[in-house]
Amino acid sequence: MRVVILLAFLLPILALAQVSLGAVHIPMRSVIAALIQPEGDFLATIVRQQRLPRVGVAIFVGACLGVSGLILQKVMQNVLVSPSTLGINAGATLAVVLSVFFLGLDGRSLFLPGLLGGIAAMALTLMAARLIAGQGDRRLDVVLAGSMVGILCSSASTFVMTLDSDAFGTMIGWLVGDIGNFDHLMLPMVALPAGAALAGAFLFSRHLDVMVTGDDQAALLGVDVRRVQALAVGIAVVLAVSAVVVVGPIGFLGLVVPHLVKLALGETGRATLLAAMLAGPCILMLADIAARVAVAPRVLPVGIVMGLAGGVLFLGMVLSMTRRGRA
Amino acid sequence: MDPLRLDGACFGYGSHRVLHDVSFSVQAGEFLAIVGPNGCGKSTTLRLLAGLERPDAGRVLVMGREAASYSRRAFARHVALLTQGVGVPPALVARDMVAMGRHARQGFLNRRSREDDAAIDRALEEMEVADLAHRRMGELSGGQVQRMRMAMVLAQGGDVLLLDEPTTFLDLRHQYGLLRRARRAAREGRAVVAVLHDFTQASLYADRILLMHEGRVAGHGTPGGVLTETAIHRVFGVRTRGVQMGGAVFHIPAEP
């Protein structure tokens, strides 16, 4: 629990840093003044209209992707799976892009197509994993299948966008994951399904915990494995898609967060879910600060920073797993 | 009513038939040891008894009911299986794993009861791993992991205890300790079935022996009656000299 309390302290500190740092540096006293006083100067306008929504969306997206990754890793007993490595993010992205291009849907009606895309991509990944299953590590088969599905969906999304780049306007940044450029009206649309999914994760946490012992062992302990797997994957997909439709596909956050949570707290307990809910936003805020400070005054989409950092970590994890497998 | 009954069970993986018409039953308070060469279907028999596989033909009855007719939760309240050493998540805290033994006895939203905590503590004490309970599974030795897994199965309770090569990774002291605990479970009224490789241990702790050969029952009865020189030569293809002493059957190679 100490880890959860530490993260709960860290979150507001990082939130203040995220508001203060950026292309325009805003001193902390101006940040606090902007939070307290209804009217203010130019800096207060930046705080209220640009930086604070960025903080809010980082908290929402970080919590969704962190918990989604943790649930997937528990229920699939695989430290390499996450919404991005299973192709869920890319599937939801493609569905959103197709809905905008062919159906002319706007931001407020993109959750359902995104959800269908995420579910279809997950199903495709699981089917492909069965087809390519060899004698080696099955956990790598799933991730390989997820990567193939992810690459296919991402390429298709880019292709559709290049057909008529004007039609997508600012969505080009969304394609790589950008928390600085989102439709504020989308948050209430996804808050309900994401909230319900988070509540479900906490309700079923004990069943999810038993799944970490493996499918057979969980069945022996009294878990209806198929039902819990379906439910858990459903919750994870809803959470990932809720994040994707708002800010685009942010890779590797759902991979990194469970890894850190397990290091700090172990595999089980509701505290792991709470920690993932807090660690996700903290890491995303750090990445966002880096995205805005690294090449200031220019601002990188946060998805690029997460992709670079997470990609290196992912490679390290695969190498460590294959070395252990050979040993 | 026998807690466990296998009636003409046949089973195969794809076209490879593993079990042929296997029948036996285990009474409450009885310890049955299954022995036989590698690949003769011992572990598959346990998987059938544990409801992890369904027979292609024949029936598996648990407490008089078809195993497949139970929900997994109800089944887990009757039957516990210690599987062969499989990987456990290294970051899992040992006590949390043992506590999972109580999963089927907790309501959907219920937290652990006092009774659950008492069962967990008792199981940890019995397996002499209480002092390791706060450690992560990845920090434990193979023998300690095996004892922790046995503690989880003991915490689960139920009418039937199934053990698949339970003494793997254990030193001699803990091998005897685990088998003594299994025999005590039988004396307390549970039906106990263990796959064992050591004839001496099987004959010393089990009431009856089921000898398996190529997916069939090759012998079933008292240790002295089943573990004969002739039966061992027929099933294992080795000539031995058998000696009975203090209720145990010893076999030494006739040609070392």
Coordinates of N, CA, C and O in Angstrom, one line a residue, chain A residues 203-204 206-207 209-213 215-225 261-270, chain B residues 47 50 52 72-73 76 79 81 83 89-93 96-97 100-101 103-104 106-111 136 149 152 156:
Chain A
L203 N -14.1 -5.3 -9.2 CA -15.0 -6.3 -8.8 C -14.4 -7.7 -9.0 O -14.6 -8.6 -8.1
F204 N -13.8 -7.9 -10.1 CA -13.3 -9.2 -10.5 C -11.9 -9.4 -10.1 O -11.3 -10.4 -10.6
R206 N -10.1 -10.6 -7.7 CA -9.7 -11.8 -7.1 C -9.6 -12.9 -8.2 O -8.7 -13.8 -8.2
H207 N -10.6 -12.9 -9.1 CA -10.7 -13.9 -10.1 C -9.5 -13.7 -11.1 O -8.8 -14.6 -11.5
D209 N -6.7 -12.3 -10.3 CA -5.4 -12.7 -9.6 C -5.2 -14.2 -9.7 O -4.0 -14.6 -9.9
V210 N -6.2 -15.0 -9.5 CA -6.0 -16.5 -9.6 C -5.5 -16.9 -11.0 O -4.8 -17.9 -11.1
M211 N -5.9 -16.1 -12.0 CA -5.5 -16.5 -13.3 C -4.0 -16.4 -13.5 O -3.5 -17.0 -14.5
V212 N -3.3 -15.7 -12.7 CA -1.8 -15.6 -12.9 C -1.1 -16.9 -12.7 O 0.0 -17.1 -13.1
T213 N -1.8 -17.9 -12.0 CA -1.2 -19.2 -11.8 C -1.2 -20.1 -13.0 O -0.7 -21.2 -13.0
D215 N -3.8 -21.3 -16.7 CA -5.2 -21.7 -17.0 C -5.6 -23.0 -16.2 O -6.7 -23.0 -15.5
D216 N -4.8 -24.0 -16.2 CA -5.2 -25.3 -15.5 C -5.3 -25.1 -14.0 O -6.2 -25.5 -13.4
Q217 N -4.3 -24.4 -13.5 CA -4.3 -24.2 -12.0 C -5.4 -23.4 -11.6 O -6.1 -23.6 -10.6
A218 N -5.8 -22.3 -12.4 CA -6.9 -21.5 -12.0 C -8.2 -22.3 -12.1 O -9.1 -22.1 -11.2
A219 N -8.3 -23.2 -13.1 CA -9.5 -24.0 -13.1 C -9.6 -24.9 -11.9 O -10.6 -25.1 -11.3
L220 N -8.4 -25.5 -11.5 CA -8.4 -26.4 -10.3 C -8.8 -25.6 -9.1 O -9.3 -26.2 -8.1
L221 N -8.5 -24.3 -9.0 CA -8.9 -23.5 -7.9 C -10.3 -23.0 -7.9 O -10.7 -22.3 -7.0
G222 N -11.0 -23.3 -9.0 CA -12.4 -23.0 -9.0 C -12.8 -21.8 -9.9 O -13.9 -21.3 -9.8
V223 N -11.9 -21.4 -10.8 CA -12.2 -20.3 -11.7 C -12.8 -20.9 -13.1 O -12.2 -21.9 -13.6
D224 N -13.8 -20.3 -13.5 CA -14.4 -20.6 -14.8 C -13.5 -19.8 -15.8 O -13.7 -18.7 -16.2
V225 N -12.4 -20.5 -16.3 CA -11.3 -19.8 -17.0 C -11.8 -19.1 -18.3 O -11.5 -17.9 -18.5
V261 N 4.6 -2.1 -11.8 CA 3.6 -2.5 -10.6 C 4.0 -3.8 -10.0 O 4.1 -4.0 -8.8
K262 N 4.3 -4.8 -10.9 CA 4.7 -6.1 -10.4 C 6.0 -6.1 -9.6 O 6.2 -6.8 -8.6
L263 N 6.9 -5.3 -10.2 CA 8.2 -5.2 -9.5 C 8.0 -4.6 -8.0 O 8.6 -5.1 -7.1
A264 N 7.1 -3.6 -7.9 CA 6.9 -3.0 -6.6 C 6.0 -3.7 -5.7 O 6.2 -3.7 -4.5
L265 N 4.9 -4.4 -6.3 CA 3.9 -4.9 -5.4 C 3.6 -6.4 -5.5 O 2.8 -6.9 -4.8
G266 N 4.2 -7.0 -6.5 CA 3.9 -8.4 -6.7 C 2.8 -8.6 -7.8 O 2.4 -7.6 -8.4
E267 N 2.2 -9.8 -7.8 CA 1.3 -10.1 -8.9 C -0.2 -9.8 -8.6 O -1.0 -9.6 -9.5
T268 N -0.5 -9.8 -7.3 CA -1.9 -9.9 -7.0 C -2.4 -8.8 -6.0 O -1.6 -8.1 -5.4
G269 N -3.7 -8.7 -5.9 CA -4.3 -7.7 -4.9 C -4.9 -6.5 -5.6 O -4.4 -6.1 -6.7
R270 N -5.9 -5.9 -5.0 CA -6.5 -4.7 -5.6 C -5.5 -3.6 -5.7 O -5.6 -2.7 -6.5
Chain B
R47 N -5.6 -36.1 -14.4 CA -6.3 -34.9 -15.0 C -7.7 -35.2 -15.3 O -8.6 -34.3 -15.2
A50 N -9.4 -34.9 -12.0 CA -9.5 -33.5 -11.6 C -10.4 -32.7 -12.5 O -10.5 -31.5 -12.3
L52 N -10.0 -31.8 -15.5 CA -9.3 -31.0 -16.5 C -9.5 -31.6 -17.9 O -9.3 -30.9 -18.9
R72 N -17.0 -25.3 -12.1 CA -15.6 -25.4 -11.6 C -15.5 -25.0 -10.2 O -14.7 -25.6 -9.4
R73 N -16.3 -24.0 -9.7 CA -16.2 -23.6 -8.3 C -16.7 -24.7 -7.4 O -16.0 -25.0 -6.4
A76 N -14.1 -27.5 -7.3 CA -12.9 -27.2 -6.5 C -13.1 -27.3 -5.0 O -12.2 -27.4 -4.3
V79 N -12.5 -31.3 -4.9 CA -11.3 -32.0 -5.4 C -10.2 -31.0 -5.5 O -10.3 -29.9 -6.1
L81 N -6.0 -30.7 -6.6 CA -4.9 -31.5 -7.3 C -3.6 -30.7 -7.2 O -3.6 -29.5 -7.5
T83 N -0.5 -30.3 -9.1 CA 0.0 -30.7 -10.4 C 1.5 -30.9 -10.3 O 2.2 -30.5 -9.3
P89 N 4.4 -17.6 -11.2 CA 4.9 -16.3 -11.5 C 5.9 -15.9 -10.4 O 5.6 -15.9 -9.2
P90 N 7.1 -15.4 -10.8 CA 8.2 -15.1 -9.8 C 7.8 -14.0 -8.9 O 8.3 -14.0 -7.7
A91 N 7.0 -13.1 -9.3 CA 6.7 -11.9 -8.5 C 5.5 -12.2 -7.5 O 5.2 -11.3 -6.7
L92 N 4.9 -13.4 -7.6 CA 3.8 -13.7 -6.7 C 4.3 -13.9 -5.3 O 5.2 -14.7 -5.0
V93 N 3.6 -13.2 -4.3 CA 4.0 -13.4 -2.9 C 3.4 -14.8 -2.5 O 2.3 -15.1 -2.8
D96 N 0.1 -15.1 -0.7 CA -1.0 -14.8 -1.6 C -1.3 -16.1 -2.5 O -2.5 -16.3 -2.8
M97 N -0.3 -16.8 -2.9 CA -0.6 -18.0 -3.7 C -1.3 -19.1 -2.8 O -2.3 -19.7 -3.3
M100 N -4.9 -18.5 -2.5 CA -5.7 -18.8 -3.6 C -6.4 -20.2 -3.5 O -7.4 -20.4 -4.1
G101 N -5.8 -21.0 -2.6 CA -6.5 -22.3 -2.3 C -7.9 -22.1 -1.8 O -8.7 -23.0 -1.9
H103 N -10.0 -19.8 -2.8 CA -10.8 -19.1 -3.8 C -12.2 -19.6 -3.9 O -13.2 -18.9 -3.9
A104 N -12.3 -20.9 -4.1 CA -13.7 -21.5 -4.3 C -14.6 -21.4 -3.1 O -15.8 -21.7 -3.2
Q106 N -14.9 -18.7 -1.2 CA -15.2 -17.3 -1.0 C -16.3 -16.9 -1.9 O -16.3 -17.3 -3.1
G107 N -17.3 -16.1 -1.4 CA -18.3 -15.6 -2.2 C -17.7 -14.6 -3.3 O -16.6 -14.2 -3.2
F108 N -18.6 -14.2 -4.2 CA -18.1 -13.3 -5.3 C -17.4 -12.1 -4.8 O -16.4 -11.7 -5.3
L109 N -18.0 -11.4 -3.8 CA -17.4 -10.2 -3.3 C -16.8 -10.3 -2.0 O -16.3 -9.3 -1.4
N110 N -16.9 -11.5 -1.4 CA -16.4 -11.7 0.0 C -14.9 -11.6 0.1 O -14.2 -12.0 -0.8
R111 N -14.5 -11.0 1.2 CA -13.1 -11.1 1.6 C -12.8 -12.4 2.3 O -13.7 -13.1 2.6
R136 N 8.7 -13.7 -2.2 CA 8.2 -13.9 -3.6 C 8.6 -15.3 -4.1 O 9.6 -15.8 -3.7
R149 N 3.3 -25.0 -2.9 CA 2.2 -25.4 -3.7 C 1.4 -26.5 -3.0 O 0.1 -26.5 -3.1
M152 N -0.9 -24.7 -0.6 CA -2.1 -24.2 -1.3 C -3.2 -25.2 -1.5 O -4.3 -25.0 -1.3
Q156 N -6.9 -25.6 0.3 CA -8.1 -25.8 -0.5 C -9.1 -26.7 0.2 O -10.3 -26.6 0.1

